[in-house]
Coordinates of C-alpha atoms and ligand atoms in Angstrom, one line a residue:
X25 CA -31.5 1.4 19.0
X26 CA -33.6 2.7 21.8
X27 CA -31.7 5.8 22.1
X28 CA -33.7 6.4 18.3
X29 CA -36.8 9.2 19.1
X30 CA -37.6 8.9 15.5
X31 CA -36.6 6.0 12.9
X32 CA -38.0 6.0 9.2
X33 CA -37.1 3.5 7.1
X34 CA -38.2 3.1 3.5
X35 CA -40.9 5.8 3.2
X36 CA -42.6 6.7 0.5
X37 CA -45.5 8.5 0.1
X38 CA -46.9 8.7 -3.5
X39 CA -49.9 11.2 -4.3
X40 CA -51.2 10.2 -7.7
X41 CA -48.2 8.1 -8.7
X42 CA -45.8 11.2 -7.9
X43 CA -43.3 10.4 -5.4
X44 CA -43.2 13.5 -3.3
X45 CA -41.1 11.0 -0.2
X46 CA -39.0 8.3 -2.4
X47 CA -37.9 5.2 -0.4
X48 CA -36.9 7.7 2.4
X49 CA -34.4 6.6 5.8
X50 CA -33.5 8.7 8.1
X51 CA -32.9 8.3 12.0
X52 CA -32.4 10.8 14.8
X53 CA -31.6 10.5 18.2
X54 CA -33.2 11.3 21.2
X55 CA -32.0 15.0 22.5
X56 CA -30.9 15.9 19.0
X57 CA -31.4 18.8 17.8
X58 CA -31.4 18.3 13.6
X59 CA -32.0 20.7 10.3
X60 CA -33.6 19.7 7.6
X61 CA -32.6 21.8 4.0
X62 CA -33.6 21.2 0.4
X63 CA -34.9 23.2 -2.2
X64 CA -38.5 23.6 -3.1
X65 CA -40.8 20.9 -3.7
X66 CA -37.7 18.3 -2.5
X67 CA -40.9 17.0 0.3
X68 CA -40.1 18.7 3.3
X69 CA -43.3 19.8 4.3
X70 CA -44.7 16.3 3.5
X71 CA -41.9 14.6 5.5
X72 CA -43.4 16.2 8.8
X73 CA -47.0 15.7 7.3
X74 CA -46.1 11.7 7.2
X75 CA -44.7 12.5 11.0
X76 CA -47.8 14.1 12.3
X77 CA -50.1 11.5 11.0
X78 CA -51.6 14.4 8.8
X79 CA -50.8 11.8 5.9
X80 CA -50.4 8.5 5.4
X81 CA -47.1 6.4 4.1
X82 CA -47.7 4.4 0.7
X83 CA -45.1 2.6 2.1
X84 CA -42.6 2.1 4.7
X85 CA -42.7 3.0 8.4
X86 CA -42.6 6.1 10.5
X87 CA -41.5 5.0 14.4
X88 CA -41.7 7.2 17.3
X89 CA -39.7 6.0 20.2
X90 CA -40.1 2.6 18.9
X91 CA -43.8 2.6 17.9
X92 CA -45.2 2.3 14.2
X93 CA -47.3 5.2 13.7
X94 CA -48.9 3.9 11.0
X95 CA -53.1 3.9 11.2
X96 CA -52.7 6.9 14.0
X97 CA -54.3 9.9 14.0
X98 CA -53.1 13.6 14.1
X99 CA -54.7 13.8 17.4
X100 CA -53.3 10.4 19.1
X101 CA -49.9 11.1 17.4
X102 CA -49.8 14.9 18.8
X103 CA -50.5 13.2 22.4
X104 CA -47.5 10.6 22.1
X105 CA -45.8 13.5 22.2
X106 CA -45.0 15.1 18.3
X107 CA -45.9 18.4 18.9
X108 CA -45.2 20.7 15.5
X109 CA -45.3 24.4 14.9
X110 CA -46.4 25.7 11.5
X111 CA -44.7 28.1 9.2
X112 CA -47.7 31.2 10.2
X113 CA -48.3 31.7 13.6
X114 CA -51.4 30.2 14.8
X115 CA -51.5 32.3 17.8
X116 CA -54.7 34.1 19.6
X117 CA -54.6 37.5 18.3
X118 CA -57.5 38.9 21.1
X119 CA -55.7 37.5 23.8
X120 CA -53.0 38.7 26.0
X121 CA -49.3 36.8 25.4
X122 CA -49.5 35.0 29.0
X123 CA -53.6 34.0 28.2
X124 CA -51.9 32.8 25.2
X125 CA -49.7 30.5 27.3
X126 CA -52.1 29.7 30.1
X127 CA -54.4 28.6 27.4
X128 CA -51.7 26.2 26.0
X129 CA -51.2 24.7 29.3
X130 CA -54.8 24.4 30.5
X131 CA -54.7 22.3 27.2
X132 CA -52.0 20.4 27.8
X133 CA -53.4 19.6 32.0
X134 CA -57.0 18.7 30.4
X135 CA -54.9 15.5 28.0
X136 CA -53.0 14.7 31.5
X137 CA -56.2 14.5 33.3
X138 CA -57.9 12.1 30.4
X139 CA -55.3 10.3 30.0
X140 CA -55.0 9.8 34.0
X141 CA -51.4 10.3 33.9
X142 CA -49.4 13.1 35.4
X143 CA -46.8 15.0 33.8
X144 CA -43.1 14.0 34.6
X145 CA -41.1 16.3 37.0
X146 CA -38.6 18.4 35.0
X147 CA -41.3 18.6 32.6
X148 CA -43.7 20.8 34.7
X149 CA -43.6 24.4 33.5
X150 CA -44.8 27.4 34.8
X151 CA -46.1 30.1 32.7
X152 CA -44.1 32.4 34.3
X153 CA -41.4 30.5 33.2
X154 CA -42.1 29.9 30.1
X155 CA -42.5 33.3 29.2
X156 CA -38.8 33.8 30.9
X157 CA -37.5 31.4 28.0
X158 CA -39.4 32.9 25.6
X159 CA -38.2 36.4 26.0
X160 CA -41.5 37.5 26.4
X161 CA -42.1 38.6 30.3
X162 CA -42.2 42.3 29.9
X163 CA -44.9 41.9 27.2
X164 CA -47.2 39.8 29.2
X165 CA -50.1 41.1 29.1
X166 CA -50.3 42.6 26.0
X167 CA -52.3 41.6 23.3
X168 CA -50.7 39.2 21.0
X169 CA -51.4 40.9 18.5
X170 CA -49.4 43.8 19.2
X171 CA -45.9 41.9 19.2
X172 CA -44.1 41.8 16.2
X173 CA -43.9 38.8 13.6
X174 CA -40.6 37.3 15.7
X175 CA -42.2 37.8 18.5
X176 CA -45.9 35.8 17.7
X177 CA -43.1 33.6 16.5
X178 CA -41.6 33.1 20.0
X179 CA -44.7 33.0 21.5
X180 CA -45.6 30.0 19.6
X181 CA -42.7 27.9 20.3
X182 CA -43.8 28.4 23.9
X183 CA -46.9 27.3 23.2
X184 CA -45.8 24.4 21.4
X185 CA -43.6 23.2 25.0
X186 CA -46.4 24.3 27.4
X187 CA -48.1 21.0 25.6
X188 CA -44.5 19.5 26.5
X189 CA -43.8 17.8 23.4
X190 CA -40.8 15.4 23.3
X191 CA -40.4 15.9 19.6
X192 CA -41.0 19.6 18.3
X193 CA -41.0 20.2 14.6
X194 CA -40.6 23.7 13.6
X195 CA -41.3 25.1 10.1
X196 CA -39.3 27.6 9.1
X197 CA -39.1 29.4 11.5
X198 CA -37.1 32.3 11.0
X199 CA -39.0 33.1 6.9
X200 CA -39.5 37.1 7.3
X201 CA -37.8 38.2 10.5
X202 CA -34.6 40.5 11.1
X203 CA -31.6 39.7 11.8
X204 CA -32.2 40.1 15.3
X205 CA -34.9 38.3 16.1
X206 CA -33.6 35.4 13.9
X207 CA -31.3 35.3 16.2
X208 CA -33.7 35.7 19.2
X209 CA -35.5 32.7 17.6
X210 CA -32.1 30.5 17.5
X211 CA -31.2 31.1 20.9
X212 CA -34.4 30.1 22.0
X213 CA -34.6 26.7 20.4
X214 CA -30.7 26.3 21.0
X215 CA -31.9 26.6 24.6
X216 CA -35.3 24.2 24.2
X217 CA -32.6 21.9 22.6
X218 CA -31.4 20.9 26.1
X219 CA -34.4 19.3 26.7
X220 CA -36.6 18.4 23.8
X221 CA -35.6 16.9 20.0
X222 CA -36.0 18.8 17.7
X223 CA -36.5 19.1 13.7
X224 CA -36.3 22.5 11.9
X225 CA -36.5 23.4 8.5
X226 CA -35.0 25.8 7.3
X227 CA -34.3 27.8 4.2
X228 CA -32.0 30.5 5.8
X229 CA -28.6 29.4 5.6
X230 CA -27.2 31.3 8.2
X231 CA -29.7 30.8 10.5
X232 CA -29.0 26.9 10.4
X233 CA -25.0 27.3 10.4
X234 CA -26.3 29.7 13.9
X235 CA -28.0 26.3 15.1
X236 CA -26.4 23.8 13.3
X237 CA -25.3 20.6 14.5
X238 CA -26.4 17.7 12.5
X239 CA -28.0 18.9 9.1
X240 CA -29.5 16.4 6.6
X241 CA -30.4 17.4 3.0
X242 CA -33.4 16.3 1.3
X243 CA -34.1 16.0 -2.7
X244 CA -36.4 14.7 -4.5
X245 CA -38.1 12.9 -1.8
X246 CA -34.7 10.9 -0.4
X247 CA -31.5 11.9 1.3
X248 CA -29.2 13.7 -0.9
X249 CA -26.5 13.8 2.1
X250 CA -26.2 14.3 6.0
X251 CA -23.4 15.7 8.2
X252 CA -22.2 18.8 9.5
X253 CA -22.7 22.2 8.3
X254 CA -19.5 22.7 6.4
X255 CA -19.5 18.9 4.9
X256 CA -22.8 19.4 3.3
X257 CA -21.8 22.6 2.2
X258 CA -19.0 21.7 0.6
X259 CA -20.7 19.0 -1.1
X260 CA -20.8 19.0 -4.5
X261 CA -24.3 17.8 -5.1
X262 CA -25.7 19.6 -2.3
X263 CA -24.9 22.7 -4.6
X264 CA -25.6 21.4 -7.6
X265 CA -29.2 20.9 -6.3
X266 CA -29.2 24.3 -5.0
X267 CA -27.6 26.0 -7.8
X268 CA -29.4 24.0 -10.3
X269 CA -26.2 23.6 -12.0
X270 CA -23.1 21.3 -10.8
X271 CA -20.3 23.0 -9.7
X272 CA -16.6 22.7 -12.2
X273 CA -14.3 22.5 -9.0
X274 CA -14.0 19.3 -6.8
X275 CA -14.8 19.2 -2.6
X276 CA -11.4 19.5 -2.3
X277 CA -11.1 23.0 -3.8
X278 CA -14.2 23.7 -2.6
X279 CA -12.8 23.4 0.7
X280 CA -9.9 25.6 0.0
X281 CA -11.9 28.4 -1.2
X282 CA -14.0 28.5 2.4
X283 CA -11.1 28.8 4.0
X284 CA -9.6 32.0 2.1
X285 CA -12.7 33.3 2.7
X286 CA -12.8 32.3 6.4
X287 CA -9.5 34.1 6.7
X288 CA -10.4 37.1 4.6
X289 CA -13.7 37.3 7.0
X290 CA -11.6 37.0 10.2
X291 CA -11.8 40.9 11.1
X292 CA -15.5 41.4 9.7
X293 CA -14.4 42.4 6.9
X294 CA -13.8 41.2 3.7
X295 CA -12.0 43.6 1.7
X296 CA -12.0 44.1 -2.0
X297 CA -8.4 43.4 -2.7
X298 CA -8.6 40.1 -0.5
X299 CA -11.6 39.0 -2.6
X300 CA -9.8 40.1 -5.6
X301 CA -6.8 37.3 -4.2
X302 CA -8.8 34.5 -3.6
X303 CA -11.1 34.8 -6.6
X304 CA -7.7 35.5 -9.1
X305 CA -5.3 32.3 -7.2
X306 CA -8.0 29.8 -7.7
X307 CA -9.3 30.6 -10.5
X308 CA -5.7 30.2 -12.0
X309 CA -5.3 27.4 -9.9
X310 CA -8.3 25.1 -11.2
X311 CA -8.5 25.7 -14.8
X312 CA -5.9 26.2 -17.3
X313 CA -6.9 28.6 -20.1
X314 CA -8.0 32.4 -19.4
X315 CA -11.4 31.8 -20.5
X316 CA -12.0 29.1 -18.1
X317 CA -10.8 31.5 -15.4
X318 CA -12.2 34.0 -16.1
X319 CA -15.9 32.4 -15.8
X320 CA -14.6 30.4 -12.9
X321 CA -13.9 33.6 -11.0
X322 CA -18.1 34.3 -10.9
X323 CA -18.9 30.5 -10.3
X324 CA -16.4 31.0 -7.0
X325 CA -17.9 34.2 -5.7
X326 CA -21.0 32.3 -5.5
X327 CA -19.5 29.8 -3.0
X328 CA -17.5 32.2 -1.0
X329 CA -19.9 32.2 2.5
X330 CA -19.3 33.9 5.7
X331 CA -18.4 32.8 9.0
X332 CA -17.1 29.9 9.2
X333 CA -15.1 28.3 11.7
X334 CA -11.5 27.2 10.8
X335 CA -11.2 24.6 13.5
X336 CA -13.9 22.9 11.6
X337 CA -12.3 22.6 7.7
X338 CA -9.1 22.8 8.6
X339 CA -9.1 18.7 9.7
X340 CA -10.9 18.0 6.6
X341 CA -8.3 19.2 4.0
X342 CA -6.8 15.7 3.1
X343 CA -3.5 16.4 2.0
X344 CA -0.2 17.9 2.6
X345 CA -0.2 20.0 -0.8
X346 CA -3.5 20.9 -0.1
X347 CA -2.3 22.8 3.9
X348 CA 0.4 24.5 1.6
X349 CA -1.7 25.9 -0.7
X350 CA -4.2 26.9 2.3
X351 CA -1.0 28.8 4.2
X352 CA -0.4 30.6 0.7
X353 CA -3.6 31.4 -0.4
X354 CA -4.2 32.6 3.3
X355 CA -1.0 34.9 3.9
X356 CA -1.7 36.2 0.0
X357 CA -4.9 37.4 2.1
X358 CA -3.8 38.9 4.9
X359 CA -1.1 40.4 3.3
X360 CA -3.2 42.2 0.3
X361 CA -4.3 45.0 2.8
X362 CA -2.8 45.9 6.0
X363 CA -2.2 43.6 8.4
X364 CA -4.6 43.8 11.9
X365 CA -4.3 42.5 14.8
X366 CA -7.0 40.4 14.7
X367 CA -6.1 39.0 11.5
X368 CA -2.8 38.2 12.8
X369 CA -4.9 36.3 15.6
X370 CA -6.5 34.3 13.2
X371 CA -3.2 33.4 11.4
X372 CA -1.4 32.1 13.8
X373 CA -4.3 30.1 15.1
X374 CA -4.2 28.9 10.9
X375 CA -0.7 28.2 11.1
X376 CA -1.5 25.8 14.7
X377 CA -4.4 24.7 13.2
X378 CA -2.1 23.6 9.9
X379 CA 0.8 22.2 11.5
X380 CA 3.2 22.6 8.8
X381 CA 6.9 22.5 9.4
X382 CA 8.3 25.6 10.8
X383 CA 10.9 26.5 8.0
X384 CA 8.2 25.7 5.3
X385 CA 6.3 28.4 6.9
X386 CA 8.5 30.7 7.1
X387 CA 10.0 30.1 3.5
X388 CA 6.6 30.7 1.9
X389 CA 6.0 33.9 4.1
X390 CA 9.3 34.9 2.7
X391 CA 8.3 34.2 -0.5
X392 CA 5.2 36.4 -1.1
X393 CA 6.3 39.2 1.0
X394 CA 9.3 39.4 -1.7
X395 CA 6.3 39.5 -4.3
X396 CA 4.6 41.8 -2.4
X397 CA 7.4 44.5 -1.7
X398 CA 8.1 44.4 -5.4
X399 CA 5.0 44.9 -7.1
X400 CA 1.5 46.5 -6.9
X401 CA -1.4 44.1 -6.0
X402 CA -2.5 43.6 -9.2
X403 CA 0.9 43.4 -10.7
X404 CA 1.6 40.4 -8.0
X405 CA -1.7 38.9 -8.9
X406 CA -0.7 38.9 -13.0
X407 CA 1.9 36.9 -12.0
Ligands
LIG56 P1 -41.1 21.2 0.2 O1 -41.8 21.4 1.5 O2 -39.7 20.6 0.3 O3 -41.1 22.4 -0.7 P2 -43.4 19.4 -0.3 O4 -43.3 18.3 0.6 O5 -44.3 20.5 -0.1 O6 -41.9 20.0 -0.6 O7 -43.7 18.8 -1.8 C1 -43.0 17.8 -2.4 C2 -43.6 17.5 -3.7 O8 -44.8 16.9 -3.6 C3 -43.9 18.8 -4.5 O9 -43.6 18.5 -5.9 C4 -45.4 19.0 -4.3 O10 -46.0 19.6 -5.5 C5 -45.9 17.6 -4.2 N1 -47.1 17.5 -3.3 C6 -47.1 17.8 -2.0 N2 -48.3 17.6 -1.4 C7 -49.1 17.1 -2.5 C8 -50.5 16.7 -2.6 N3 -51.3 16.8 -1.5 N4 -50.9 16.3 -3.8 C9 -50.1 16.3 -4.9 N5 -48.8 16.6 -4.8 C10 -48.3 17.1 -3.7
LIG57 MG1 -42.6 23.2 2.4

């Protein structure tokens, strides 16, 4: 229980009778570093408003390393140690990056000194250091507002940990950057994540499968689900609240279809004609008449996602028929184009990963490359 930074039971928070937070619970341990999802309006923003003390609970309780929160300010809360970062940088423009910093700290040594306390060791940070972890020493003393959006970004996580929060909550942090600096802006809180807890949210799904670890999913005000990356992804009401309409295939198949398309990503490249396999065998496989199939083939190629790590759904596929189909589906893959070595890699580390019986392995292989060596692609997949 004590190891709990932050523990919220039963919180709702009504404005005008609308429930934006709806008999809310969620807990998070110290150290963790947690994603928050949910589509619009599902009361994210108000779920770190009710943290910060910016508003108050209609009912139930918000508790910070064991202490109610309730009836504290913004101010007191922010000195418990809630430190949160807004989706806009809030950083001085005028002022060079390290003022910026020294600023930030100078704040942070002026609530030490009322508070009469000093700060614990490890916590201490210089502002040489913190520009180090920020990625931001070589543009020291420029003005902040020469550095790019990612970068006034970066700069204001490190002012957020100058003030040494224990718990930092970051707002969407990565809405408008490129690809590289979103990634610049992962690293850097995967690295903060040593020491601090942490709450993002986050809209960009990559980004949080980048940072991932423990991801809950908020609708409506409550809970929809929590868990890993790939479980809430390949959870059917997760998508239904995304998509706005629920999906026609179960978890299960779900499941199988990130797979095919974690094999037909293993090179970094997901051909046509493996696309064209995946999207053809399902679609046959989970519904029965050709009109069914064919509009199950677009619902699937809105699931298919990138990068995903087969060490991670492979233990959740439940069943023995289900691996089969998952070695099928998967050699039907590799085999539609040619072969690479790196895809032959990540088939054998599918076939350990699987653990099927050798000859049941080999009799399948045998099987399709029969198909294959017979027919044109899409005379294989007609059949
Ligand atoms: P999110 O950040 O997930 O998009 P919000 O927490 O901003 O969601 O909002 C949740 C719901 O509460 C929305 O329907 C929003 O319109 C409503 N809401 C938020 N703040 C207020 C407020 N101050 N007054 C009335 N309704 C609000
Ligand atoms: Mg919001």
């Amino acid at each position: 229980m004590q190891n709990h930074i932050l523990e919220i039971d039963n919180l709702t928070v009504s404005f005008d009778g609308f429930k934006a937070l709806n008999n809310l619970n969620f807990t998070m341990n110290t150290g963790e570093l947690r994603v928050i999802i949910g589509p619009n309006g599902a009361g994210k923003t108000t779920f770190l408003d009710v943290i910060t003390g910016k508003v108050q609970p209609t009912e139930g309780t918000v508790r910070f390393k064991g202490r109610n929160l309730r009836n504290i300010s913004e101010h007191h809360i922010s000195r418990l140690g809630i430190g949160r970062k807004f989706q806009t940088p809030r950083v001085y423009l005028n002022l060079s990056v390290r003022d910026n910093l020294d600023l930030a700290w100078v704040r942070r040594k002026n609530v030490f000194a009322t508070l009469l306390t000093s700060p614990k060791k490890g916590d201490r940070r210089t502002v040489t250091g913190l520009l180090e972890t920020v990625g931001l020493t070589a543009k020291a003393d420029l003005k902040a507002a020469l550095l790019s959006h990612g970068e006034k970004q970066r700069l204001e996580i490190g002012m957020l940990v100058a003030q040494s929060p224990e718990l930092l909550l970051v707002d969407e942090p990565v809405a408008g950057l490129t690809d590289e600096e979103t990634e610049n802006v992962g690293n850097l809180l995967l690295s903060l994540a040593e020491h601090h807890s942490i709450i993002v949210i986050e809209h960009d799904m990559e980004f949080v499968r980048q940072i991932a670890r423990q991801v809950t999913v908020l609708h409506q005000g409550s809970v929809l689900c929590e868990g890993s990356m790939n479980q809430v992804q390949n959870d059917p009401r997760v998508i239904e609240v995304y998509l706005g309409k629920a999906p026609s295939v179960s978890a299960e198949q779900l499941l199988i279809l990130r797979i095919a398309a974690a094999m037909a990503w293993a090179d970094g490249n997901f051909a046509p004609e493996q696309m064209q396999v995946i999207l053809t065998r399902l679609s046959k496989q989970f519904a029965s008449d050709p009109e069914q199939q064919a509009e199950l083939k677009t619902e699937l190629q809105n699931y298919l996602s990138q990068e995903i790590a087969l060490e991670a759904l492979i233990p959740e596929l439940s069943s023995e028929s289900d691996r089969l189909q998952v070695l099928k589906l998967s050699y039907e893959i590799i085999r539609s184009n040619t072969i690479n070595e790196y895809e032959n890699r990540v088939y054998q580390k599918l076939l350990s990963l699987l653990d099927l019986p050798e000859h049941q392995v080999k009799s399948i292989e045998a099987e399709i490359e029969a198909g294959f060596s017979s027919l044109s692609l899409d005379d294989y997949l007609q059949q």
